[in-house]
C-alpha cells in the first residue's frame, strides 16, 4: 500500500519558537564484520519504539536512510528533551551507548556520528510539492502554501499561527 501523495504545494508550521534537529548515523567501516554492525544497528529500533510510545520525551518525528553509512533525521521539541532522553537510565539509550564505548569505540570497525542544531522558527523554510507527509511537516504540521508563503523568502520564518 502506497503513501498518500498530497497534490499541490505545502510548507511546515513547527508551531513553536524553535526546533531541535538531531542527525545521527553510523558507518560500517569494515562491512565484512556484519555481526558487529547488526548489533549496533539493532539498538535504534528499540529507541524509536520507546520514543513513539513516550511523546513526552520530546521527539516530534523521524526520517531514515540506509546504506553503508546510515542517517536518521530527528526533530525534537528542545535540546533539553534530547539530552534528557540520552541520559535517562530507564530509556533504551544508555546501555547500547556504554556497550559501544566499551567494546567497539576505537576499533575502526564501525563509526558513529551525530550533529545537533537548534533552529529558530525564523530560520526555517520548507516546501513539499507532490509529496507524502515528510520531514518537518510530518513531525509538526503541514499547511498549504497560500497568501504570504508563495516564495522561499516569504516562507522563511513564517508561521501559520502568526498569519
PDB file of C-alpha atoms in Angstrom:
ATOM      1  CA  UNK A   1       0.000   0.000   0.000  1.00  0.00           C
ATOM      2  CA  UNK A   2       1.463   3.342  -1.039  1.00  0.00           C
ATOM      3  CA  UNK A   3       1.629   6.516   0.937  1.00  0.00           C
ATOM      4  CA  UNK A   4      -0.937   9.229   0.312  1.00  0.00           C
ATOM      5  CA  UNK A   5       0.540  11.848  -2.026  1.00  0.00           C
ATOM      6  CA  UNK A   6      -0.565  15.406  -1.333  1.00  0.00           C
ATOM      7  CA  UNK A   7      -1.087  17.266  -4.621  1.00  0.00           C
ATOM      8  CA  UNK A   8      -0.141  20.910  -4.571  1.00  0.00           C
ATOM      9  CA  UNK A   9       2.411  22.782  -2.528  1.00  0.00           C
ATOM     10  CA  UNK A  10       2.761  22.737   1.240  1.00  0.00           C
ATOM     11  CA  UNK A  11       5.049  24.058   3.928  1.00  0.00           C
ATOM     12  CA  UNK A  12       5.706  23.096   7.543  1.00  0.00           C
ATOM     13  CA  UNK A  13       4.472  25.009  10.550  1.00  0.00           C
ATOM     14  CA  UNK A  14       6.572  23.986  13.556  1.00  0.00           C
ATOM     15  CA  UNK A  15       4.160  25.712  15.942  1.00  0.00           C
ATOM     16  CA  UNK A  16       6.939  26.649  18.372  1.00  0.00           C
ATOM     17  CA  UNK A  17       9.771  29.178  18.648  1.00  0.00           C
ATOM     18  CA  UNK A  18      12.482  26.708  17.622  1.00  0.00           C
ATOM     19  CA  UNK A  19      13.039  23.115  16.574  1.00  0.00           C
ATOM     20  CA  UNK A  20      15.962  20.929  17.553  1.00  0.00           C
ATOM     21  CA  UNK A  21      17.221  18.908  14.596  1.00  0.00           C
ATOM     22  CA  UNK A  22      19.327  15.883  15.514  1.00  0.00           C
ATOM     23  CA  UNK A  23      21.142  13.972  12.767  1.00  0.00           C
ATOM     24  CA  UNK A  24      22.572  10.614  13.779  1.00  0.00           C
ATOM     25  CA  UNK A  25      24.072   7.694  11.950  1.00  0.00           C
ATOM     26  CA  UNK A  26      26.671   5.004  11.686  1.00  0.00           C
ATOM     27  CA  UNK A  27      29.089   3.753   9.074  1.00  0.00           C
ATOM     28  CA  UNK A  28      30.223   0.184   8.522  1.00  0.00           C
ATOM     29  CA  UNK A  29      33.936   0.854   8.035  1.00  0.00           C
ATOM     30  CA  UNK A  30      34.628  -2.875   7.847  1.00  0.00           C
ATOM     31  CA  UNK A  31      31.399  -4.103   6.291  1.00  0.00           C
ATOM     32  CA  UNK A  32      32.516  -7.736   6.464  1.00  0.00           C
ATOM     33  CA  UNK A  33      32.165  -7.534  10.267  1.00  0.00           C
ATOM     34  CA  UNK A  34      28.413  -7.672   9.797  1.00  0.00           C
ATOM     35  CA  UNK A  35      27.733  -9.113  13.265  1.00  0.00           C
ATOM     36  CA  UNK A  36      29.110  -6.028  14.991  1.00  0.00           C
ATOM     37  CA  UNK A  37      27.308  -3.752  12.547  1.00  0.00           C
ATOM     38  CA  UNK A  38      23.999  -5.569  13.144  1.00  0.00           C
ATOM     39  CA  UNK A  39      24.443  -5.390  16.933  1.00  0.00           C
ATOM     40  CA  UNK A  40      24.904  -1.619  16.838  1.00  0.00           C
ATOM     41  CA  UNK A  41      22.092  -1.106  14.313  1.00  0.00           C
ATOM     42  CA  UNK A  42      19.672  -3.259  16.351  1.00  0.00           C
ATOM     43  CA  UNK A  43      19.682  -0.744  19.209  1.00  0.00           C
ATOM     44  CA  UNK A  44      17.978   2.011  17.211  1.00  0.00           C
ATOM     45  CA  UNK A  45      14.547   0.384  16.619  1.00  0.00           C
ATOM     46  CA  UNK A  46      14.161  -0.116  20.396  1.00  0.00           C
ATOM     47  CA  UNK A  47      14.926   3.559  20.952  1.00  0.00           C
ATOM     48  CA  UNK A  48      12.456   4.662  18.273  1.00  0.00           C
ATOM     49  CA  UNK A  49       9.691   2.426  19.677  1.00  0.00           C
ATOM     50  CA  UNK A  50      10.327   3.865  23.148  1.00  0.00           C
ATOM     51  CA  UNK A  51      10.151   7.424  21.821  1.00  0.00           C
ATOM     52  CA  UNK A  52       6.961   6.698  19.836  1.00  0.00           C
ATOM     53  CA  UNK A  53       5.300   5.298  22.977  1.00  0.00           C
ATOM     54  CA  UNK A  54       6.505   8.249  25.082  1.00  0.00           C
ATOM     55  CA  UNK A  55       5.707  11.504  23.248  1.00  0.00           C
ATOM     56  CA  UNK A  56       6.559  13.486  26.392  1.00  0.00           C
ATOM     57  CA  UNK A  57      10.195  12.503  25.744  1.00  0.00           C
ATOM     58  CA  UNK A  58      10.087  15.233  23.104  1.00  0.00           C
ATOM     59  CA  UNK A  59      10.867  13.608  19.757  1.00  0.00           C
ATOM     60  CA  UNK A  60       8.495  15.078  17.161  1.00  0.00           C
ATOM     61  CA  UNK A  61       9.365  12.906  14.158  1.00  0.00           C
ATOM     62  CA  UNK A  62      11.976  10.912  12.272  1.00  0.00           C
ATOM     63  CA  UNK A  63      13.138  10.139   8.723  1.00  0.00           C
ATOM     64  CA  UNK A  64      15.731   7.422   7.930  1.00  0.00           C
ATOM     65  CA  UNK A  65      18.103   6.442   5.129  1.00  0.00           C
ATOM     66  CA  UNK A  66      20.077   3.204   4.935  1.00  0.00           C
ATOM     67  CA  UNK A  67      23.283   2.198   3.214  1.00  0.00           C
ATOM     68  CA  UNK A  68      26.903   1.666   4.212  1.00  0.00           C
ATOM     69  CA  UNK A  69      26.515   4.984   6.006  1.00  0.00           C
ATOM     70  CA  UNK A  70      23.123   5.368   7.643  1.00  0.00           C
ATOM     71  CA  UNK A  71      21.470   8.629   8.548  1.00  0.00           C
ATOM     72  CA  UNK A  72      18.453   9.484  10.610  1.00  0.00           C
ATOM     73  CA  UNK A  73      16.997  12.973  10.896  1.00  0.00           C
ATOM     74  CA  UNK A  74      15.002  13.511  14.065  1.00  0.00           C
ATOM     75  CA  UNK A  75      13.073  16.568  15.169  1.00  0.00           C
ATOM     76  CA  UNK A  76      12.813  17.427  18.867  1.00  0.00           C
ATOM     77  CA  UNK A  77      10.943  19.955  20.990  1.00  0.00           C
ATOM     78  CA  UNK A  78      14.209  21.157  22.528  1.00  0.00           C
ATOM     79  CA  UNK A  79      17.852  20.253  23.140  1.00  0.00           C
ATOM     80  CA  UNK A  80      16.889  19.585  26.767  1.00  0.00           C
ATOM     81  CA  UNK A  81      14.420  16.887  25.683  1.00  0.00           C
ATOM     82  CA  UNK A  82      17.126  15.256  23.565  1.00  0.00           C
ATOM     83  CA  UNK A  83      19.731  15.361  26.362  1.00  0.00           C
ATOM     84  CA  UNK A  84      17.238  14.045  28.917  1.00  0.00           C
ATOM     85  CA  UNK A  85      16.437  11.055  26.690  1.00  0.00           C
ATOM     86  CA  UNK A  86      20.132  10.337  26.113  1.00  0.00           C
ATOM     87  CA  UNK A  87      20.852  10.341  29.865  1.00  0.00           C
ATOM     88  CA  UNK A  88      17.655   8.598  31.040  1.00  0.00           C
ATOM     89  CA  UNK A  89      18.608   5.348  32.792  1.00  0.00           C
ATOM     90  CA  UNK A  90      15.143   3.935  32.086  1.00  0.00           C
ATOM     91  CA  UNK A  91      15.279   4.686  28.346  1.00  0.00           C
ATOM     92  CA  UNK A  92      16.934   2.289  25.871  1.00  0.00           C
ATOM     93  CA  UNK A  93      19.899   4.540  25.025  1.00  0.00           C
ATOM     94  CA  UNK A  94      22.488   4.359  27.810  1.00  0.00           C
ATOM     95  CA  UNK A  95      23.062   0.602  27.716  1.00  0.00           C
ATOM     96  CA  UNK A  96      23.817   0.405  23.952  1.00  0.00           C
ATOM     97  CA  UNK A  97      25.933   3.570  24.174  1.00  0.00           C
ATOM     98  CA  UNK A  98      28.012   2.161  27.025  1.00  0.00           C
ATOM     99  CA  UNK A  99      28.423  -1.149  25.169  1.00  0.00           C
ATOM    100  CA  UNK A 100      29.613   0.664  22.057  1.00  0.00           C
ATOM    101  CA  UNK A 101      32.081   2.793  24.009  1.00  0.00           C
ATOM    102  CA  UNK A 102      33.475  -0.223  25.886  1.00  0.00           C
ATOM    103  CA  UNK A 103      33.544  -2.835  23.123  1.00  0.00           C
ATOM    104  CA  UNK A 104      33.678  -1.090  19.754  1.00  0.00           C
ATOM    105  CA  UNK A 105      34.814   2.509  20.079  1.00  0.00           C
ATOM    106  CA  UNK A 106      38.264   2.910  18.618  1.00  0.00           C
ATOM    107  CA  UNK A 107      38.236  -0.475  16.842  1.00  0.00           C
ATOM    108  CA  UNK A 108      37.717   1.150  13.462  1.00  0.00           C
ATOM    109  CA  UNK A 109      35.032  -1.406  12.587  1.00  0.00           C
ATOM    110  CA  UNK A 110      32.098   0.951  12.977  1.00  0.00           C
ATOM    111  CA  UNK A 111      31.890   4.707  13.053  1.00  0.00           C
ATOM    112  CA  UNK A 112      29.043   6.581  14.697  1.00  0.00           C
ATOM    113  CA  UNK A 113      28.233  10.255  14.444  1.00  0.00           C
ATOM    114  CA  UNK A 114      25.672  12.874  15.314  1.00  0.00           C
ATOM    115  CA  UNK A 115      25.031  16.572  14.803  1.00  0.00           C
ATOM    116  CA  UNK A 116      22.577  18.722  16.764  1.00  0.00           C
ATOM    117  CA  UNK A 117      21.088  22.020  15.630  1.00  0.00           C
ATOM    118  CA  UNK A 118      18.699  24.284  17.490  1.00  0.00           C
ATOM    119  CA  UNK A 119      16.929  26.155  14.706  1.00  0.00           C
ATOM    120  CA  UNK A 120      14.827  29.226  15.473  1.00  0.00           C
ATOM    121  CA  UNK A 121      11.491  29.259  13.641  1.00  0.00           C
ATOM    122  CA  UNK A 122      12.688  32.454  11.952  1.00  0.00           C
ATOM    123  CA  UNK A 123      15.397  30.367  10.253  1.00  0.00           C
ATOM    124  CA  UNK A 124      13.151  27.639   8.862  1.00  0.00           C
ATOM    125  CA  UNK A 125      11.915  27.446   5.261  1.00  0.00           C
ATOM    126  CA  UNK A 126      10.325  24.329   3.791  1.00  0.00           C
ATOM    127  CA  UNK A 127       8.388  23.276   0.723  1.00  0.00           C
ATOM    128  CA  UNK A 128       6.799  19.974  -0.221  1.00  0.00           C
ATOM    129  CA  UNK A 129       5.186  19.518  -3.640  1.00  0.00           C
ATOM    130  CA  UNK A 130       3.508  16.281  -4.689  1.00  0.00           C
ATOM    131  CA  UNK A 131       4.925  14.513  -1.631  1.00  0.00           C
ATOM    132  CA  UNK A 132       3.602  12.268   1.116  1.00  0.00           C
ATOM    133  CA  UNK A 133       3.922  13.710   4.610  1.00  0.00           C
ATOM    134  CA  UNK A 134       7.658  14.116   5.101  1.00  0.00           C
ATOM    135  CA  UNK A 135      10.309  15.754   7.231  1.00  0.00           C
ATOM    136  CA  UNK A 136       9.431  18.697   9.437  1.00  0.00           C
ATOM    137  CA  UNK A 137       5.874  18.874   8.050  1.00  0.00           C
ATOM    138  CA  UNK A 138       5.312  15.253   9.085  1.00  0.00           C
ATOM    139  CA  UNK A 139       6.862  15.889  12.508  1.00  0.00           C
ATOM    140  CA  UNK A 140       4.879  19.057  13.209  1.00  0.00           C
ATOM    141  CA  UNK A 141       2.143  20.373  10.894  1.00  0.00           C
ATOM    142  CA  UNK A 142       1.771  20.527   7.116  1.00  0.00           C
ATOM    143  CA  UNK A 143      -0.052  23.607   5.824  1.00  0.00           C
ATOM    144  CA  UNK A 144      -0.950  24.583   2.252  1.00  0.00           C
ATOM    145  CA  UNK A 145       1.064  27.282   0.519  1.00  0.00           C
ATOM    146  CA  UNK A 146      -1.104  30.380   0.500  1.00  0.00           C
ATOM    147  CA  UNK A 147      -1.054  34.132   0.806  1.00  0.00           C
ATOM    148  CA  UNK A 148       2.324  35.220   2.127  1.00  0.00           C
ATOM    149  CA  UNK A 149       4.037  31.843   1.630  1.00  0.00           C
ATOM    150  CA  UNK A 150       4.461  31.548  -2.152  1.00  0.00           C
ATOM    151  CA  UNK A 151       8.219  32.251  -2.217  1.00  0.00           C
ATOM    152  CA  UNK A 152      11.118  30.916  -0.167  1.00  0.00           C
ATOM    153  CA  UNK A 153      11.753  34.446   1.115  1.00  0.00           C
ATOM    154  CA  UNK A 154       8.150  34.688   2.331  1.00  0.00           C
ATOM    155  CA  UNK A 155       8.256  31.237   3.940  1.00  0.00           C
ATOM    156  CA  UNK A 156      11.494  31.892   5.838  1.00  0.00           C
ATOM    157  CA  UNK A 157      10.350  32.268   9.420  1.00  0.00           C
ATOM    158  CA  UNK A 158       6.647  32.313   8.551  1.00  0.00           C
ATOM    159  CA  UNK A 159       4.350  30.554  10.984  1.00  0.00           C
ATOM    160  CA  UNK A 160       0.767  29.780  10.037  1.00  0.00           C
ATOM    161  CA  UNK A 161      -0.188  30.565  13.618  1.00  0.00           C
ATOM    162  CA  UNK A 162       1.219  34.090  13.207  1.00  0.00           C
ATOM    163  CA  UNK A 163      -0.534  34.772   9.882  1.00  0.00           C
TER     164      UNK A 163
END
